Amino acid sequence: MDYVHLRRQAASLRKGLFDQGYLDEQFYQLEDLQDDASPNFVEEVVTLFFRDSARLMANIDQALDKCVKDFNKLDVYMQQLKGSCTSIGASRMKTECTAFRECCRDENIEGCMRSFQKIKREHSVLRQKLESYFQLLRQAGPVECATRPNK
Amino acid sequence: MRVQEGINSMAGADQFPIGMRVLAVDDDPVCLKLLENLLLRCQYHVTTTNQAVEALKLLRENKDRFDLVISDVIMPDMDGFKLLELVGLEMDLPVIMLSGNGGTENVMKGITHGACDYLLKPVRLEELKNIWQHVVRRKFRHRERNTNLSTEDPEFDKLPNSNPSHAQGQHGQNSSSDNSGRYSKKRKDQNEPEEEDGEDNGYDNEEPDPSAQKKPRVVWSVELHRKFVAAVNQLGIDKAVPKRILELMNVEKLTRENVASHLQKYRLYLKRLSAVASQQASLAAAFGARDPSSYLRMGMFEGLQSYHPLASSSQIPSSLTSFQATGGPLLNRSNPATLGLPGLSPSLSNNSLSSNPLNELNKFQLVNLPGNSYHANLLHDQLPSELSFSNVTNNALLPQTSQDCMQPRQSAVAATSFHAKPITFENRCLTKAENQSLEIPSSSNDIFLGRDIKCQSSIFNEESKLLSFGGASQNNTKLQWRQDDLHESTLLLSSYLDSQLPNNSCNTMADPVTIAATGSGMVQGLNGGVFNQREGVATSGIIGSSISGLTAMTNHDSQLKQREEYNLGVQKVQGGYGSNGCSMDGLLNSVIKMERDDISYSDGDIGCDLYPLGACM
């Protein structure tokens, strides 16, 4: 029952992520790919994502700090980040990345910085939520995968 | 990060597409992991790497190790497009591009660099489930080419009797008989550096030598023809009698009868050219705006379109007949600018070509490449100097609306079809479409054309743009001359490779244009006419001539030389052969002319590597 409760919590957390727009359909794809052969696929990908995105964001931070205003470079970084976000379905982050790129196009450095702050916030929120989610799943029992019914 | 390939690669071969070996390249680890899993879910065999350099290394290590490559566009160590080109060029593997950016420009770029598909991130499973089609398509093309080659007797030329097998739309669905066997072999062949020889079972390279021909026929090689034409000119076309010509030519083993029949064809050819020329002039007038070349181009297409199998001339292989549809000058056709490509492409693409072989022509797009000095030469006077047939690959011709279209829209095919085998045009074709065509080689349908085409392409492309005969990935392979920036090359022959040409191999020209004929395609495009292997491509004559120049590049030097001469001779002829030939001829002529000047016999290179210049690294 405890497990049931935990699972319910996990499910509700997950639903919340979708409802609030943190995640989109792409995340379903990830979940779909999880199976017996890769039982922790989703978590692995998400972990990978956060690690890689942290790296990218550090690069962007650095670039912004230098105030060189190399918009091309910023755009390239952001494109990469956006690509990652798209791949896992990090919807809000993706939107913010797009906004950032637009600022780059407009060569609006302040806009870029503001946008980037938002991205960082979104990133950290998403990370927290997903970490909680996975933790719940783990606690809820190894039997059940994130969304799959019992096999 | 590289995942070791655990699955035995052979296992997949039988259960294709299961076990298809894919190499995935993406610098983004998240995407890469996702992609990997998706591919595994499709039951493919996956190898991943996050570096393009590493990917190339893997591919080069063993060209036969993978069936397909999927690559991201934006990568830190190498541009995805560049990787794409390299892979297509060196290994002739289908490459799928992946990108988060689906803008038209990017997609176009991918296609022009030879990608056989362009997927947007995030990639979906359904899309990946279908990617195996690209592998199959390519193999079919190769197979066809192979089959054609093998089934033909040494003469490349398509004798009517020998053609049937080829003529039947081998397009794609090839007679399966030896397909499977050939299939894998083909791949291997493909993978090997084909440049040197038409690898396809050495179709063109080995080249059936005259002695292997079934019937003893005189091969009207370029040189021979050149001599012939010189003799004729010396005597005066009206006064040229076989006996005197023979004397002047002073060639051993040439009989009066040979000369006589050749002369007859030549006369018809000339007649046709002049008719075409005048028509073109009128067309040009009609079209107004564009420069003559554009008309011509259009005319070409049109003409091509109207090519119908040449029924009349027995000599002409079926393909030729197609050119000749009506036997009238190309321009006769309703479409005015048969020659002109750009305008016509749309029409062409719509299968205007009624004739079967010519269908491919539809795909031709004669693209007028501006700036090509050769233009003028190409068509002699009448035809616009630039005739570039750019073959639109894969999908229906992308109508190239204007000369600008030159850039080959060629799809990946071009790029991927590097191996195109040398295009063989039958010499015969030249001769005639109906009687109009000048049958150049009375005897051998050697790949004269094919090779020539190669040459031609080079000629056309001064800058050596890549002519890729790329057969479209689809069955209808088309030869497409793809030039990355065609400007120079005047003639983009996009020949539709269809089963017709047994081996359309595109030889990459050392310089300029490498025509990659892929698959069965025939280099029909080349001449604007269709080269049906079988059918003596009427135009091929022209092309042949021009190609001869090109052929120099091909493997068979001697033959090439002859061709060259022939071409030169033909050069004089303007216009195309009859229906198709005419326009092509003109083009070819001009081409030849150009070629003449700088025909580079660069062997080796040519091995059908169609390579987009851009792609060339």
JSON list of C-alpha atoms in Angstrom, two decimals, chain A:
[
{"chain": "A", "resi": 1, "resn": "MET", "atom": "CA", "xyz": [0.00, 0.00, 0.00]},
{"chain": "A", "resi": 2, "resn": "ASP", "atom": "CA", "xyz": [2.82, 2.18, 0.67]},
{"chain": "A", "resi": 3, "resn": "TYR", "atom": "CA", "xyz": [3.97, 1.35, -2.75]},
{"chain": "A", "resi": 4, "resn": "VAL", "atom": "CA", "xyz": [0.65, 2.07, -4.16]},
{"chain": "A", "resi": 5, "resn": "HIS", "atom": "CA", "xyz": [0.68, 5.41, -2.50]},
{"chain": "A", "resi": 6, "resn": "LEU", "atom": "CA", "xyz": [4.11, 6.16, -3.77]},
{"chain": "A", "resi": 7, "resn": "ARG", "atom": "CA", "xyz": [3.17, 5.16, -7.21]},
{"chain": "A", "resi": 8, "resn": "ARG", "atom": "CA", "xyz": [0.19, 7.37, -7.10]},
{"chain": "A", "resi": 9, "resn": "GLN", "atom": "CA", "xyz": [2.33, 10.21, -6.02]},
{"chain": "A", "resi": 10, "resn": "ALA", "atom": "CA", "xyz": [4.73, 9.57, -8.79]},
{"chain": "A", "resi": 11, "resn": "ALA", "atom": "CA", "xyz": [1.92, 9.42, -11.28]},
{"chain": "A", "resi": 12, "resn": "SER", "atom": "CA", "xyz": [0.49, 12.64, -10.06]},
{"chain": "A", "resi": 13, "resn": "LEU", "atom": "CA", "xyz": [3.85, 14.33, -10.17]},
{"chain": "A", "resi": 14, "resn": "ARG", "atom": "CA", "xyz": [4.28, 13.17, -13.67]},
{"chain": "A", "resi": 15, "resn": "LYS", "atom": "CA", "xyz": [0.89, 14.36, -14.66]},
{"chain": "A", "resi": 16, "resn": "GLY", "atom": "CA", "xyz": [1.62, 17.70, -13.16]},
{"chain": "A", "resi": 17, "resn": "LEU", "atom": "CA", "xyz": [4.73, 18.02, -15.22]},
{"chain": "A", "resi": 18, "resn": "PHE", "atom": "CA", "xyz": [2.73, 17.49, -18.34]},
{"chain": "A", "resi": 19, "resn": "ASP", "atom": "CA", "xyz": [-0.12, 19.68, -17.32]},
{"chain": "A", "resi": 20, "resn": "GLN", "atom": "CA", "xyz": [2.09, 22.52, -16.40]},
{"chain": "A", "resi": 21, "resn": "GLY", "atom": "CA", "xyz": [3.94, 22.29, -19.61]},
{"chain": "A", "resi": 22, "resn": "TYR", "atom": "CA", "xyz": [7.25, 21.19, -18.31]},
{"chain": "A", "resi": 23, "resn": "LEU", "atom": "CA", "xyz": [7.13, 18.13, -20.40]},
{"chain": "A", "resi": 24, "resn": "ASP", "atom": "CA", "xyz": [5.56, 17.35, -23.72]},
{"chain": "A", "resi": 25, "resn": "GLU", "atom": "CA", "xyz": [4.77, 14.35, -25.87]},
{"chain": "A", "resi": 26, "resn": "GLN", "atom": "CA", "xyz": [8.34, 13.66, -26.55]},
{"chain": "A", "resi": 27, "resn": "PHE", "atom": "CA", "xyz": [8.64, 12.45, -23.02]},
{"chain": "A", "resi": 28, "resn": "TYR", "atom": "CA", "xyz": [6.13, 9.77, -23.86]},
{"chain": "A", "resi": 29, "resn": "GLN", "atom": "CA", "xyz": [8.48, 8.56, -26.52]},
{"chain": "A", "resi": 30, "resn": "LEU", "atom": "CA", "xyz": [11.17, 8.19, -23.95]},
{"chain": "A", "resi": 31, "resn": "GLU", "atom": "CA", "xyz": [8.90, 6.24, -21.76]},
{"chain": "A", "resi": 32, "resn": "ASP", "atom": "CA", "xyz": [7.92, 4.08, -24.65]},
{"chain": "A", "resi": 33, "resn": "LEU", "atom": "CA", "xyz": [11.45, 3.16, -25.25]},
{"chain": "A", "resi": 34, "resn": "GLN", "atom": "CA", "xyz": [11.86, 1.91, -21.79]},
{"chain": "A", "resi": 35, "resn": "ASP", "atom": "CA", "xyz": [11.41, -1.76, -21.63]},
{"chain": "A", "resi": 36, "resn": "ASP", "atom": "CA", "xyz": [12.94, -4.80, -20.18]},
{"chain": "A", "resi": 37, "resn": "ALA", "atom": "CA", "xyz": [16.02, -4.38, -22.20]},
{"chain": "A", "resi": 38, "resn": "SER", "atom": "CA", "xyz": [16.50, -0.86, -20.90]},
{"chain": "A", "resi": 39, "resn": "PRO", "atom": "CA", "xyz": [14.56, -0.66, -17.70]},
{"chain": "A", "resi": 40, "resn": "ASN", "atom": "CA", "xyz": [15.94, 2.67, -16.64]},
{"chain": "A", "resi": 41, "resn": "PHE", "atom": "CA", "xyz": [16.09, 4.27, -19.95]},
{"chain": "A", "resi": 42, "resn": "VAL", "atom": "CA", "xyz": [14.12, 7.34, -19.09]},
{"chain": "A", "resi": 43, "resn": "GLU", "atom": "CA", "xyz": [16.08, 8.10, -16.04]},
{"chain": "A", "resi": 44, "resn": "GLU", "atom": "CA", "xyz": [19.32, 7.55, -17.87]},
{"chain": "A", "resi": 45, "resn": "VAL", "atom": "CA", "xyz": [18.40, 9.89, -20.62]},
{"chain": "A", "resi": 46, "resn": "VAL", "atom": "CA", "xyz": [17.17, 12.51, -18.24]},
{"chain": "A", "resi": 47, "resn": "THR", "atom": "CA", "xyz": [20.33, 12.30, -16.22]},
{"chain": "A", "resi": 48, "resn": "LEU", "atom": "CA", "xyz": [22.34, 12.61, -19.34]},
{"chain": "A", "resi": 49, "resn": "PHE", "atom": "CA", "xyz": [20.31, 15.58, -20.30]},
{"chain": "A", "resi": 50, "resn": "PHE", "atom": "CA", "xyz": [20.87, 17.45, -17.12]},
{"chain": "A", "resi": 51, "resn": "ARG", "atom": "CA", "xyz": [24.52, 16.78, -17.21]},
{"chain": "A", "resi": 52, "resn": "ASP", "atom": "CA", "xyz": [24.94, 17.88, -20.75]},
{"chain": "A", "resi": 53, "resn": "SER", "atom": "CA", "xyz": [22.70, 20.86, -20.44]},
{"chain": "A", "resi": 54, "resn": "ALA", "atom": "CA", "xyz": [24.57, 22.01, -17.38]},
{"chain": "A", "resi": 55, "resn": "ARG", "atom": "CA", "xyz": [27.71, 21.96, -19.43]},
{"chain": "A", "resi": 56, "resn": "LEU", "atom": "CA", "xyz": [26.13, 23.88, -22.24]},
{"chain": "A", "resi": 57, "resn": "MET", "atom": "CA", "xyz": [24.68, 26.40, -19.91]},
{"chain": "A", "resi": 58, "resn": "ALA", "atom": "CA", "xyz": [28.01, 26.95, -18.30]},
{"chain": "A", "resi": 59, "resn": "ASN", "atom": "CA", "xyz": [29.40, 27.70, -21.72]},
{"chain": "A", "resi": 60, "resn": "ILE", "atom": "CA", "xyz": [26.67, 30.16, -22.37]},
{"chain": "A", "resi": 61, "resn": "ASP", "atom": "CA", "xyz": [27.20, 31.74, -19.01]},
{"chain": "A", "resi": 62, "resn": "GLN", "atom": "CA", "xyz": [30.80, 32.17, -19.77]},
{"chain": "A", "resi": 63, "resn": "ALA", "atom": "CA", "xyz": [30.10, 33.62, -23.15]},
{"chain": "A", "resi": 64, "resn": "LEU", "atom": "CA", "xyz": [27.65, 36.06, -21.72]},
{"chain": "A", "resi": 65, "resn": "ASP", "atom": "CA", "xyz": [29.96, 37.02, -18.96]},
{"chain": "A", "resi": 66, "resn": "LYS", "atom": "CA", "xyz": [32.68, 37.90, -21.32]},
{"chain": "A", "resi": 67, "resn": "CYS", "atom": "CA", "xyz": [30.32, 40.38, -22.79]},
{"chain": "A", "resi": 68, "resn": "VAL", "atom": "CA", "xyz": [31.86, 39.84, -26.12]},
{"chain": "A", "resi": 69, "resn": "LYS", "atom": "CA", "xyz": [28.47, 39.76, -27.68]},
{"chain": "A", "resi": 70, "resn": "ASP", "atom": "CA", "xyz": [29.32, 36.97, -29.98]},
{"chain": "A", "resi": 71, "resn": "PHE", "atom": "CA", "xyz": [25.79, 36.25, -30.96]},
{"chain": "A", "resi": 72, "resn": "ASN", "atom": "CA", "xyz": [26.66, 33.58, -33.40]},
{"chain": "A", "resi": 73, "resn": "LYS", "atom": "CA", "xyz": [28.37, 31.58, -30.81]},
{"chain": "A", "resi": 74, "resn": "LEU", "atom": "CA", "xyz": [25.60, 32.08, -28.36]},
{"chain": "A", "resi": 75, "resn": "ASP", "atom": "CA", "xyz": [23.16, 31.02, -30.96]},
{"chain": "A", "resi": 76, "resn": "VAL", "atom": "CA", "xyz": [25.08, 27.88, -31.68]},
{"chain": "A", "resi": 77, "resn": "TYR", "atom": "CA", "xyz": [25.20, 26.94, -28.04]},
{"chain": "A", "resi": 78, "resn": "MET", "atom": "CA", "xyz": [21.59, 27.63, -27.63]},
{"chain": "A", "resi": 79, "resn": "GLN", "atom": "CA", "xyz": [20.76, 25.58, -30.65]},
{"chain": "A", "resi": 80, "resn": "GLN", "atom": "CA", "xyz": [22.46, 22.66, -29.10]},
{"chain": "A", "resi": 81, "resn": "LEU", "atom": "CA", "xyz": [20.70, 23.16, -25.84]},
{"chain": "A", "resi": 82, "resn": "LYS", "atom": "CA", "xyz": [17.44, 23.46, -27.58]},
{"chain": "A", "resi": 83, "resn": "GLY", "atom": "CA", "xyz": [18.10, 20.26, -29.43]},
{"chain": "A", "resi": 84, "resn": "SER", "atom": "CA", "xyz": [18.61, 18.44, -26.20]},
{"chain": "A", "resi": 85, "resn": "CYS", "atom": "CA", "xyz": [15.50, 19.90, -24.69]},
{"chain": "A", "resi": 86, "resn": "THR", "atom": "CA", "xyz": [13.54, 18.83, -27.68]},
{"chain": "A", "resi": 87, "resn": "SER", "atom": "CA", "xyz": [14.83, 15.34, -27.44]},
{"chain": "A", "resi": 88, "resn": "ILE", "atom": "CA", "xyz": [13.58, 14.76, -23.98]},
{"chain": "A", "resi": 89, "resn": "GLY", "atom": "CA", "xyz": [10.53, 16.86, -24.23]},
{"chain": "A", "resi": 90, "resn": "ALA", "atom": "CA", "xyz": [11.54, 19.66, -21.90]},
{"chain": "A", "resi": 91, "resn": "SER", "atom": "CA", "xyz": [8.92, 21.91, -23.24]},
{"chain": "A", "resi": 92, "resn": "ARG", "atom": "CA", "xyz": [9.26, 25.04, -21.19]},
{"chain": "A", "resi": 93, "resn": "MET", "atom": "CA", "xyz": [12.94, 25.10, -21.52]},
{"chain": "A", "resi": 94, "resn": "LYS", "atom": "CA", "xyz": [12.62, 24.67, -25.19]},
{"chain": "A", "resi": 95, "resn": "THR", "atom": "CA", "xyz": [10.35, 27.65, -25.47]},
{"chain": "A", "resi": 96, "resn": "GLU", "atom": "CA", "xyz": [12.74, 29.73, -23.54]},
{"chain": "A", "resi": 97, "resn": "CYS", "atom": "CA", "xyz": [15.59, 28.63, -25.70]},
{"chain": "A", "resi": 98, "resn": "THR", "atom": "CA", "xyz": [13.72, 29.78, -28.73]},
{"chain": "A", "resi": 99, "resn": "ALA", "atom": "CA", "xyz": [13.20, 33.14, -27.13]},
{"chain": "A", "resi": 100, "resn": "PHE", "atom": "CA", "xyz": [16.87, 33.35, -26.38]},
{"chain": "A", "resi": 101, "resn": "ARG", "atom": "CA", "xyz": [17.76, 32.65, -29.96]},
{"chain": "A", "resi": 102, "resn": "GLU", "atom": "CA", "xyz": [15.48, 35.33, -31.11]},
{"chain": "A", "resi": 103, "resn": "CYS", "atom": "CA", "xyz": [17.25, 37.76, -28.89]},
{"chain": "A", "resi": 104, "resn": "CYS", "atom": "CA", "xyz": [20.45, 36.64, -30.45]},
{"chain": "A", "resi": 105, "resn": "ARG", "atom": "CA", "xyz": [19.07, 37.32, -33.84]},
{"chain": "A", "resi": 106, "resn": "ASP", "atom": "CA", "xyz": [18.05, 40.74, -32.74]},
{"chain": "A", "resi": 107, "resn": "GLU", "atom": "CA", "xyz": [21.40, 41.15, -31.15]},
{"chain": "A", "resi": 108, "resn": "ASN", "atom": "CA", "xyz": [19.68, 42.09, -27.98]},
{"chain": "A", "resi": 109, "resn": "ILE", "atom": "CA", "xyz": [22.16, 41.27, -25.29]},
{"chain": "A", "resi": 110, "resn": "GLU", "atom": "CA", "xyz": [19.96, 42.23, -22.40]},
{"chain": "A", "resi": 111, "resn": "GLY", "atom": "CA", "xyz": [17.20, 40.19, -23.82]},
{"chain": "A", "resi": 112, "resn": "CYS", "atom": "CA", "xyz": [19.57, 37.31, -24.07]},
{"chain": "A", "resi": 113, "resn": "MET", "atom": "CA", "xyz": [20.59, 37.63, -20.50]},
{"chain": "A", "resi": 114, "resn": "ARG", "atom": "CA", "xyz": [17.09, 37.83, -19.23]},
{"chain": "A", "resi": 115, "resn": "SER", "atom": "CA", "xyz": [16.10, 34.92, -21.29]},
{"chain": "A", "resi": 116, "resn": "PHE", "atom": "CA", "xyz": [18.99, 32.95, -20.09]},
{"chain": "A", "resi": 117, "resn": "GLN", "atom": "CA", "xyz": [18.04, 33.57, -16.49]},
{"chain": "A", "resi": 118, "resn": "LYS", "atom": "CA", "xyz": [14.68, 32.14, -17.24]},
{"chain": "A", "resi": 119, "resn": "ILE", "atom": "CA", "xyz": [16.24, 29.15, -18.84]},
{"chain": "A", "resi": 120, "resn": "LYS", "atom": "CA", "xyz": [18.31, 28.53, -15.80]},
{"chain": "A", "resi": 121, "resn": "ARG", "atom": "CA", "xyz": [15.29, 28.72, -13.61]},
{"chain": "A", "resi": 122, "resn": "GLU", "atom": "CA", "xyz": [13.32, 26.38, -15.74]},
{"chain": "A", "resi": 123, "resn": "HIS", "atom": "CA", "xyz": [16.21, 24.05, -15.86]},
{"chain": "A", "resi": 124, "resn": "SER", "atom": "CA", "xyz": [16.53, 23.87, -12.15]},
{"chain": "A", "resi": 125, "resn": "VAL", "atom": "CA", "xyz": [12.83, 23.48, -11.56]},
{"chain": "A", "resi": 126, "resn": "LEU", "atom": "CA", "xyz": [12.57, 20.71, -14.06]},
{"chain": "A", "resi": 127, "resn": "ARG", "atom": "CA", "xyz": [15.52, 19.02, -12.59]},
{"chain": "A", "resi": 128, "resn": "GLN", "atom": "CA", "xyz": [14.06, 19.08, -9.14]},
{"chain": "A", "resi": 129, "resn": "LYS", "atom": "CA", "xyz": [10.76, 17.76, -10.22]},
{"chain": "A", "resi": 130, "resn": "LEU", "atom": "CA", "xyz": [12.16, 15.00, -12.30]},
{"chain": "A", "resi": 131, "resn": "GLU", "atom": "CA", "xyz": [14.51, 13.97, -9.60]},
{"chain": "A", "resi": 132, "resn": "SER", "atom": "CA", "xyz": [11.66, 13.71, -7.17]},
{"chain": "A", "resi": 133, "resn": "TYR", "atom": "CA", "xyz": [9.72, 11.79, -9.70]},
{"chain": "A", "resi": 134, "resn": "PHE", "atom": "CA", "xyz": [12.38, 9.24, -10.26]},
{"chain": "A", "resi": 135, "resn": "GLN", "atom": "CA", "xyz": [12.98, 8.92, -6.63]},
{"chain": "A", "resi": 136, "resn": "LEU", "atom": "CA", "xyz": [9.38, 8.16, -6.03]},
{"chain": "A", "resi": 137, "resn": "LEU", "atom": "CA", "xyz": [9.47, 5.60, -8.76]},
{"chain": "A", "resi": 138, "resn": "ARG", "atom": "CA", "xyz": [12.39, 3.92, -7.25]},
{"chain": "A", "resi": 139, "resn": "GLN", "atom": "CA", "xyz": [10.77, 3.86, -3.93]},
{"chain": "A", "resi": 140, "resn": "ALA", "atom": "CA", "xyz": [7.56, 2.69, -5.36]},
{"chain": "A", "resi": 141, "resn": "GLY", "atom": "CA", "xyz": [9.21, -0.47, -6.35]},
{"chain": "A", "resi": 142, "resn": "PRO", "atom": "CA", "xyz": [11.30, -1.82, -9.08]},
{"chain": "A", "resi": 143, "resn": "VAL", "atom": "CA", "xyz": [8.47, -3.80, -10.47]},
{"chain": "A", "resi": 144, "resn": "GLU", "atom": "CA", "xyz": [6.73, -1.07, -12.10]},
{"chain": "A", "resi": 145, "resn": "CYS", "atom": "CA", "xyz": [8.17, 1.08, -14.71]},
{"chain": "A", "resi": 146, "resn": "ALA", "atom": "CA", "xyz": [7.29, 4.65, -14.95]},
{"chain": "A", "resi": 147, "resn": "THR", "atom": "CA", "xyz": [4.20, 4.35, -16.94]},
{"chain": "A", "resi": 148, "resn": "ARG", "atom": "CA", "xyz": [3.92, 0.82, -17.95]},
{"chain": "A", "resi": 149, "resn": "PRO", "atom": "CA", "xyz": [1.39, -1.36, -16.40]},
{"chain": "A", "resi": 150, "resn": "ASN", "atom": "CA", "xyz": [2.70, -4.36, -14.67]},
{"chain": "A", "resi": 151, "resn": "LYS", "atom": "CA", "xyz": [4.06, -6.75, -17.17]}
]
